[in-house]
Tab-separated table of C-alpha atoms and ligand atoms in Angstrom:
chain	number	residue	atom	x	y	z
I	1	UNK	CA	0.000	0.000	0.000
I	2	UNK	CA	1.267	3.416	-0.978
I	3	UNK	CA	2.083	5.677	1.990
I	4	UNK	CA	1.745	9.425	2.199
I	5	UNK	CA	3.833	11.858	4.248
I	6	UNK	CA	1.637	13.856	6.617
I	7	UNK	CA	4.501	15.390	8.615
I	8	UNK	CA	8.236	14.653	8.614
I	9	UNK	CA	7.644	11.800	11.077
I	10	UNK	CA	4.081	10.704	10.360
I	11	UNK	CA	2.843	8.745	7.340
I	12	UNK	CA	-0.655	7.543	6.497
I	13	UNK	CA	-1.805	4.712	4.274
I	14	UNK	CA	-3.176	6.074	0.997
I	15	UNK	CA	-6.562	4.541	1.805
I	16	UNK	CA	-8.018	5.368	5.222
I	17	UNK	CA	-10.722	3.411	7.038
I	18	UNK	CA	-13.410	5.551	8.696
I	19	UNK	CA	-15.438	4.512	11.724
I	20	UNK	CA	-18.386	6.899	11.557
I	21	UNK	CA	-20.727	3.970	11.014
I	22	UNK	CA	-19.047	1.444	13.326
I	23	UNK	CA	-21.832	1.767	15.901
I	24	UNK	CA	-24.497	1.100	13.216
I	25	UNK	CA	-23.154	-2.404	12.689
I	26	UNK	CA	-25.243	-5.121	14.328
I	27	UNK	CA	-21.959	-6.469	15.719
I	28	UNK	CA	-19.834	-3.941	17.632
I	29	UNK	CA	-17.883	-6.569	19.572
I	30	UNK	CA	-14.107	-6.168	19.909
I	31	UNK	CA	-13.588	-9.320	17.825
I	32	UNK	CA	-15.690	-7.989	14.938
I	33	UNK	CA	-13.960	-4.596	15.033
I	34	UNK	CA	-10.677	-6.510	15.096
I	35	UNK	CA	-11.757	-8.430	11.979
I	36	UNK	CA	-12.380	-5.134	10.163
I	37	UNK	CA	-9.024	-3.751	11.237
I	38	UNK	CA	-7.309	-6.993	10.216
I	39	UNK	CA	-8.934	-6.756	6.778
I	40	UNK	CA	-7.398	-3.282	6.518
I	41	UNK	CA	-3.979	-4.297	7.835
I	42	UNK	CA	-3.771	-7.205	5.384
I	43	UNK	CA	-3.759	-4.580	2.616
I	44	UNK	CA	-1.451	-2.177	4.428
I	45	UNK	CA	-4.295	0.141	5.434
I	46	UNK	CA	-3.181	1.413	8.823
I	47	UNK	CA	-4.919	4.771	9.201
I	48	UNK	CA	-8.228	4.857	11.081
I	49	UNK	CA	-10.553	7.872	11.049
I	50	UNK	CA	-12.653	8.585	14.122
I	51	UNK	CA	-14.460	11.529	15.733
I	52	UNK	CA	-15.645	12.106	19.255
I	53	UNK	CA	-19.225	12.581	18.024
I	54	UNK	CA	-19.466	9.382	15.930
I	55	UNK	CA	-22.213	7.105	17.161
I	56	UNK	CA	-23.441	9.822	19.524
I	57	UNK	CA	-20.030	9.853	21.288
I	58	UNK	CA	-19.782	6.045	21.380
I	59	UNK	CA	-17.622	5.089	18.368
I	60	UNK	CA	-14.271	5.880	19.966
I	61	UNK	CA	-15.124	3.543	22.848
I	62	UNK	CA	-16.095	0.768	20.405
I	63	UNK	CA	-12.631	1.049	18.856
I	64	UNK	CA	-11.126	1.425	22.326
I	65	UNK	CA	-12.650	-1.850	23.525
I	66	UNK	CA	-10.928	-3.588	20.625
I	67	UNK	CA	-7.586	-1.854	21.205
I	68	UNK	CA	-7.703	-2.656	24.929
I	69	UNK	CA	-8.289	-6.355	24.165
I	70	UNK	CA	-5.556	-6.509	21.556
I	71	UNK	CA	-2.349	-5.203	23.066
I	72	UNK	CA	0.048	-4.012	20.414
I	73	UNK	CA	-2.664	-3.362	17.808
I	74	UNK	CA	-2.673	0.368	18.447
I	75	UNK	CA	1.014	0.554	17.509
I	76	UNK	CA	0.175	-0.757	14.037
I	77	UNK	CA	-2.263	2.093	13.421
I	78	UNK	CA	-2.425	5.842	12.928
I	79	UNK	CA	-5.482	7.227	14.682
I	80	UNK	CA	-7.242	10.349	13.434
I	81	UNK	CA	-9.995	11.860	15.526
I	82	UNK	CA	-11.964	15.095	15.612
I	83	UNK	CA	-13.580	17.463	18.042
I	84	UNK	CA	-15.636	20.667	18.282
I	85	UNK	CA	-19.166	19.396	17.553
I	86	UNK	CA	-21.334	19.424	20.655
I	87	UNK	CA	-24.668	17.721	20.043
I	88	UNK	CA	-27.304	16.867	22.633
I	89	UNK	CA	-26.296	13.191	22.982
I	90	UNK	CA	-24.142	11.046	25.206
I	91	UNK	CA	-21.841	13.084	27.416
I	92	UNK	CA	-23.437	16.305	26.117
I	93	UNK	CA	-27.059	15.225	26.496
I	94	UNK	CA	-27.728	18.389	28.507
I	95	UNK	CA	-26.780	20.687	25.601
I	96	UNK	CA	-29.733	22.910	24.672
I	97	UNK	CA	-28.671	23.157	21.046
I	98	UNK	CA	-26.154	21.590	18.685
I	99	UNK	CA	-23.127	23.863	18.450
I	100	UNK	CA	-19.405	24.046	17.749
I	101	UNK	CA	-16.924	24.590	20.543
I	102	UNK	CA	-13.353	25.557	19.652
I	103	UNK	CA	-12.588	26.989	23.086
I	104	UNK	CA	-9.303	25.945	24.691
I	105	UNK	CA	-11.144	24.242	27.534
I	106	UNK	CA	-13.290	22.188	25.160
I	107	UNK	CA	-10.342	21.138	22.989
I	108	UNK	CA	-8.293	20.067	26.023
I	109	UNK	CA	-11.261	18.179	27.489
I	110	UNK	CA	-12.041	16.510	24.146
I	111	UNK	CA	-8.458	15.296	23.764
I	112	UNK	CA	-8.633	13.719	27.224
I	113	UNK	CA	-11.981	12.063	26.421
I	114	UNK	CA	-10.670	10.673	23.129
I	115	UNK	CA	-7.525	9.285	24.749
I	116	UNK	CA	-9.567	7.648	27.501
I	117	UNK	CA	-12.321	6.288	25.239
I	118	UNK	CA	-9.828	4.716	22.841
I	119	UNK	CA	-7.414	3.694	25.612
I	120	UNK	CA	-4.432	5.284	23.852
I	121	UNK	CA	-1.833	7.748	25.045
I	122	UNK	CA	-1.541	9.684	21.811
I	123	UNK	CA	-3.733	10.841	18.928
I	124	UNK	CA	-1.834	10.859	15.639
I	125	UNK	CA	-3.948	13.560	14.004
I	126	UNK	CA	-6.568	15.779	15.626
I	127	UNK	CA	-8.992	17.608	13.321
I	128	UNK	CA	-11.311	20.495	14.107
I	129	UNK	CA	-14.442	18.828	12.746
I	130	UNK	CA	-16.375	21.845	11.429
I	131	UNK	CA	-15.490	25.527	11.094
I	132	UNK	CA	-16.819	27.397	14.120
I	133	UNK	CA	-18.399	30.776	13.283
I	134	UNK	CA	-17.749	31.763	16.915
I	135	UNK	CA	-14.040	30.815	16.854
I	136	UNK	CA	-11.471	32.938	18.662
I	137	UNK	CA	-8.597	31.891	16.450
I	138	UNK	CA	-5.953	33.029	18.979
I	139	UNK	CA	-7.448	30.836	21.685
I	140	UNK	CA	-8.084	27.863	19.386
I	141	UNK	CA	-4.668	28.077	17.745
I	142	UNK	CA	-2.897	28.196	21.107
I	143	UNK	CA	-4.950	25.262	22.421
I	144	UNK	CA	-4.033	23.174	19.378
I	145	UNK	CA	-0.349	24.098	19.699
I	146	UNK	CA	-0.532	23.159	23.378
I	147	UNK	CA	-2.070	19.776	22.499
I	148	UNK	CA	0.948	19.059	20.285
I	149	UNK	CA	3.439	20.366	22.870
I	150	UNK	CA	1.878	18.107	25.524
I	151	UNK	CA	2.743	15.087	23.371
I	152	UNK	CA	-0.899	13.961	23.400
I	153	UNK	CA	-1.420	14.883	19.734
I	154	UNK	CA	1.140	14.455	16.943
I	155	UNK	CA	-0.408	16.602	14.203
I	156	UNK	CA	-3.291	19.000	13.667
I	157	UNK	CA	-5.683	19.422	10.761
I	158	UNK	CA	-9.188	20.588	10.008
I	159	UNK	CA	-12.336	19.295	8.368
I	160	UNK	CA	-14.949	21.001	6.220
I	161	UNK	CA	-12.940	24.239	6.328
I	162	UNK	CA	-12.937	26.814	3.545
I	163	UNK	CA	-9.514	28.271	2.667
I	164	UNK	CA	-10.304	31.437	4.659
I	165	UNK	CA	-11.161	29.387	7.769
I	166	UNK	CA	-7.819	27.607	7.350
I	167	UNK	CA	-5.738	30.776	6.978
I	168	UNK	CA	-7.458	32.397	9.967
I	169	UNK	CA	-6.677	29.458	12.253
I	170	UNK	CA	-3.203	28.908	10.807
I	171	UNK	CA	-2.337	32.581	11.381
I	172	UNK	CA	-2.577	31.957	15.142
I	173	UNK	CA	-0.664	28.663	15.242
I	174	UNK	CA	2.970	27.594	15.382
I	175	UNK	CA	2.089	24.045	14.304
I	176	UNK	CA	1.430	23.669	10.584
I	177	UNK	CA	-2.024	22.374	9.695
I	178	UNK	CA	-1.574	19.195	7.662
I	179	UNK	CA	-4.883	18.386	5.991
I	180	UNK	CA	-8.494	19.342	5.419
I	181	UNK	CA	-10.953	16.441	5.461
I	182	UNK	CA	-13.708	17.347	3.020
I	183	UNK	CA	-16.426	15.662	0.999
I	184	UNK	CA	-15.161	14.558	-2.409
I	185	UNK	CA	-16.657	11.885	-4.646
I	186	UNK	CA	-18.310	11.379	-8.005
I	187	UNK	CA	-21.527	12.484	-6.310
I	188	UNK	CA	-19.973	15.553	-4.585
I	189	UNK	CA	-17.135	16.891	-6.729
I	190	UNK	CA	-17.475	20.642	-6.089
I	191	UNK	CA	-14.248	20.671	-3.996
I	192	UNK	CA	-12.298	19.976	-7.190
I	193	UNK	CA	-13.364	23.288	-8.715
I	194	UNK	CA	-14.314	25.613	-5.830
I	195	UNK	CA	-10.741	26.086	-4.583
I	196	UNK	CA	-10.861	23.674	-1.635
I	197	UNK	CA	-8.575	21.070	-3.240
I	198	UNK	CA	-6.522	23.686	-5.131
I	199	UNK	CA	-5.727	25.413	-1.818
I	200	UNK	CA	-4.214	22.197	-0.414
I	201	UNK	CA	-2.590	21.218	-3.719
I	202	UNK	CA	-0.742	24.555	-3.838
I	203	UNK	CA	0.675	23.766	-0.377
I	204	UNK	CA	1.628	20.194	-1.288
I	205	UNK	CA	-0.922	18.833	1.210
I	206	UNK	CA	-3.293	15.906	0.768
I	207	UNK	CA	-7.034	16.290	1.178
I	208	UNK	CA	-8.804	13.488	3.028
I	209	UNK	CA	-12.024	12.685	1.137
I	210	UNK	CA	-14.999	11.744	3.297
I	211	UNK	CA	-17.905	9.730	1.889
I	212	UNK	CA	-15.875	8.813	-1.221
I	213	UNK	CA	-18.794	6.692	-2.461
I	214	UNK	CA	-21.294	9.415	-1.610
I	215	UNK	CA	-22.182	7.513	1.547
I	216	UNK	CA	-23.281	4.618	-0.702
I	217	UNK	CA	-25.543	6.773	-2.919
I	218	UNK	CA	-23.201	6.283	-5.855
I	219	UNK	CA	-23.451	2.518	-5.564
I	220	UNK	CA	-27.247	2.666	-5.325
I	221	UNK	CA	-27.704	5.137	-8.207
I	222	UNK	CA	-28.817	4.191	-11.688
I	223	UNK	CA	-27.983	5.805	-15.000
I	224	UNK	CA	-24.871	7.116	-16.637
I	225	UNK	CA	-22.102	7.327	-14.016
I	226	UNK	CA	-23.086	3.907	-12.729
I	227	UNK	CA	-23.124	2.381	-16.225
I	228	UNK	CA	-19.637	3.714	-16.947
I	229	UNK	CA	-18.369	2.586	-13.529
I	230	UNK	CA	-19.760	-0.826	-14.316
I	231	UNK	CA	-18.083	-0.993	-17.731
I	232	UNK	CA	-14.701	0.134	-16.336
I	233	UNK	CA	-15.059	-2.272	-13.422
I	234	UNK	CA	-15.710	-5.195	-15.769
I	235	UNK	CA	-12.696	-4.258	-17.888
I	236	UNK	CA	-10.407	-4.093	-14.838
I	237	UNK	CA	-11.899	-7.166	-13.138
I	238	UNK	CA	-12.862	-5.223	-9.986
I	239	UNK	CA	-16.045	-3.891	-8.389
I	240	UNK	CA	-17.560	-0.501	-9.181
I	241	UNK	CA	-16.505	1.007	-5.854
I	242	UNK	CA	-12.873	0.355	-6.826
I	243	UNK	CA	-13.328	2.425	-9.994
I	244	UNK	CA	-14.907	5.309	-8.045
I	245	UNK	CA	-11.964	5.265	-5.613
I	246	UNK	CA	-9.448	5.004	-8.465
I	247	UNK	CA	-11.065	8.146	-9.926
I	248	UNK	CA	-10.447	10.006	-6.649
I	249	UNK	CA	-6.906	8.720	-6.206
I	250	UNK	CA	-5.950	9.576	-9.796
I	251	UNK	CA	-6.264	13.284	-8.970
I	252	UNK	CA	-2.769	14.847	-9.046
I	253	UNK	CA	-3.166	16.368	-5.563
I	254	UNK	CA	-3.004	12.925	-3.931
I	255	UNK	CA	-6.415	12.640	-2.280
I	256	UNK	CA	-6.782	10.125	0.582
I	257	UNK	CA	-10.195	8.405	0.404
I	258	UNK	CA	-11.755	7.709	3.821
I	259	UNK	CA	-13.842	4.571	3.287
I	260	UNK	CA	-16.858	3.842	5.453
I	261	UNK	CA	-18.329	0.396	4.800
I	262	UNK	CA	-19.088	-1.982	7.661
I	263	UNK	CA	-19.001	-4.986	5.295
I	264	UNK	CA	-15.824	-6.994	5.722
I	265	UNK	CA	-15.824	-8.382	2.157
I	266	UNK	CA	-15.967	-4.788	0.868
I	267	UNK	CA	-13.109	-3.759	3.161
I	268	UNK	CA	-11.074	-6.675	1.769
I	269	UNK	CA	-11.552	-5.245	-1.728
I	270	UNK	CA	-10.415	-1.653	-0.982
I	271	UNK	CA	-7.011	-2.019	-2.605
I	272	UNK	CA	-8.574	-3.187	-5.876
I	273	UNK	CA	-8.744	0.542	-6.592
I	274	UNK	CA	-5.023	0.407	-7.412
I	275	UNK	CA	-5.718	-2.058	-10.242
I	276	UNK	CA	-7.890	0.344	-12.224
I	277	UNK	CA	-6.235	2.236	-15.088
I	278	UNK	CA	-7.420	5.859	-14.940
I	279	UNK	CA	-5.925	8.044	-17.651
I	280	UNK	CA	-7.091	11.600	-18.332
I	281	UNK	CA	-9.815	10.533	-20.767
I	282	UNK	CA	-11.227	7.876	-18.465
I	283	UNK	CA	-11.169	10.411	-15.614
I	284	UNK	CA	-13.088	12.944	-17.710
I	285	UNK	CA	-15.511	10.302	-18.895
I	286	UNK	CA	-16.600	9.727	-15.303
I	287	UNK	CA	-16.426	13.434	-14.448
I	288	UNK	CA	-18.600	14.350	-17.443
I	289	UNK	CA	-21.231	11.897	-16.328
I	290	UNK	CA	-21.040	13.103	-12.749
I	291	UNK	CA	-21.556	16.667	-14.014
I	292	UNK	CA	-24.415	15.548	-16.226
I	293	UNK	CA	-22.980	17.402	-19.226
I	294	UNK	CA	-19.704	17.742	-21.079
I	295	UNK	CA	-17.256	20.321	-19.831
I	296	UNK	CA	-17.588	23.721	-21.515
G	301	LIG	N1	-15.231	14.972	8.398
G	301	LIG	C1	-16.521	14.836	8.203
G	301	LIG	O1	-17.317	15.776	8.360
G	301	LIG	C2	-17.031	13.495	7.781
G	301	LIG	C3	-18.370	13.339	7.336
G	301	LIG	C4	-18.783	12.063	6.944
G	301	LIG	C5	-17.898	10.989	6.982
G	301	LIG	N2	-16.608	11.179	7.439
G	301	LIG	C6	-15.635	10.061	7.462
G	301	LIG	O2	-15.667	9.422	6.213
G	301	LIG	C7	-15.877	8.035	6.412
G	301	LIG	C8	-16.581	7.453	5.239
G	301	LIG	O3	-17.878	8.020	5.095
G	301	LIG	P1	-19.037	7.127	4.502
G	301	LIG	O4	-19.274	5.963	5.371
G	301	LIG	O5	-20.180	8.008	4.166
G	301	LIG	O6	-18.273	6.621	3.169
G	301	LIG	P2	-18.652	5.834	1.874
G	301	LIG	O7	-17.570	4.821	1.707
G	301	LIG	O8	-18.911	6.821	0.796
G	301	LIG	O9	-20.035	5.114	2.168
G	301	LIG	C9	-20.121	3.957	2.936
G	301	LIG	C10	-21.556	3.508	2.868
G	301	LIG	O10	-21.827	3.054	1.552
G	301	LIG	C11	-22.435	1.786	1.618
G	301	LIG	N3	-22.118	1.023	0.402
G	301	LIG	C12	-23.019	0.614	-0.508
G	301	LIG	N4	-22.423	-0.033	-1.498
G	301	LIG	C13	-21.119	-0.073	-1.227
G	301	LIG	C14	-19.998	-0.632	-1.888
G	301	LIG	N5	-20.096	-1.291	-3.033
G	301	LIG	N6	-18.801	-0.472	-1.322
G	301	LIG	C15	-18.668	0.196	-0.169
G	301	LIG	N7	-19.706	0.758	0.512
G	301	LIG	C16	-20.926	0.617	-0.012
G	301	LIG	C17	-21.896	1.164	2.893
G	301	LIG	O11	-22.797	0.176	3.308
G	301	LIG	P3	-22.300	-1.107	4.143
G	301	LIG	O12	-21.705	-0.610	5.408
G	301	LIG	O13	-23.585	-1.849	4.341
G	301	LIG	O14	-21.325	-1.864	3.287
G	301	LIG	C18	-21.860	2.370	3.820
G	301	LIG	O15	-23.147	2.599	4.385
G	301	LIG	C19	-16.619	7.952	7.737
G	301	LIG	O16	-16.494	6.690	8.364
G	301	LIG	C20	-15.934	9.019	8.526
G	301	LIG	O17	-14.718	8.507	9.050
G	301	LIG	C21	-16.171	12.405	7.820
């Protein structure tokens, strides 16, 4: 599996496995989570994406139960997690409204919760989950720097940020932001043209693409993109999801797809995406169909 430099001493696998849906699985036992992680590790997929809020603040503990039962497993992984969304659920069930909290106190508390829930002593990458319209960038930037200085967090990034949100936060930080995790897929490709990917590409940074199969919508859709995916999949001897992921990974900026299936056989097939030839014309064939019209 190809690896990508995130910082000078941190690399991620090119394909990342996301655990947003881990609590939706009928089986959340440590052994079943272990089986999913093993299916990733067998392909060299070592980077796991989490967030404090996933599963109503339960997903980190589901992973944690597995890590606690399997000593040494954590050291084979890079763990990404996120904070700043406070929703009336779980530990925040008293919240009167869903909101974002980028205060220093909330960031410090969230880091402690994540470490405890997952039973780890370090988070490899901490992301601010959503841009906070009430952010005091000086306070947030200092809190994120402090998290790195404490040794509890190795690197800092953001998610769903616009370039101006990024530059505001970065202006108040010593630590360099390393990624923006944003929605990119054949069903949501606006980031390729609205400046979000270009902003990272200019800086030599990799976007992390959430919902790379449109949360499954792409695989359930009918019509043109699906027909072309199907034809390319047949030609390459892989499934359609592999073609959709190959399309994302072919982008010159080096996008990291964050996959979300709970189905082990689908996890086992992730690296089929590397078998799909995706030259410029094939890329535009899929893009044209995703747009619904030829490019101007
Ligand atoms: N930063 C953010 O704001 C943000 C937002 C959303 C997600 N994320 C991250 O991105 C990750 C992926 O998101 P996602 O789960 O929406 O990604 P996805 O890979 O686009 O979608 C996964 C969903 O598609 C379904 N699916 C249907 N056909 C499939 C096929 N052939 N292959 C694979 N999956 C198929 C899966 O069902 P089965 O499980 O039944 O296979 C699953 O429900 C999350 O786990 C999370 O880590 C981040």
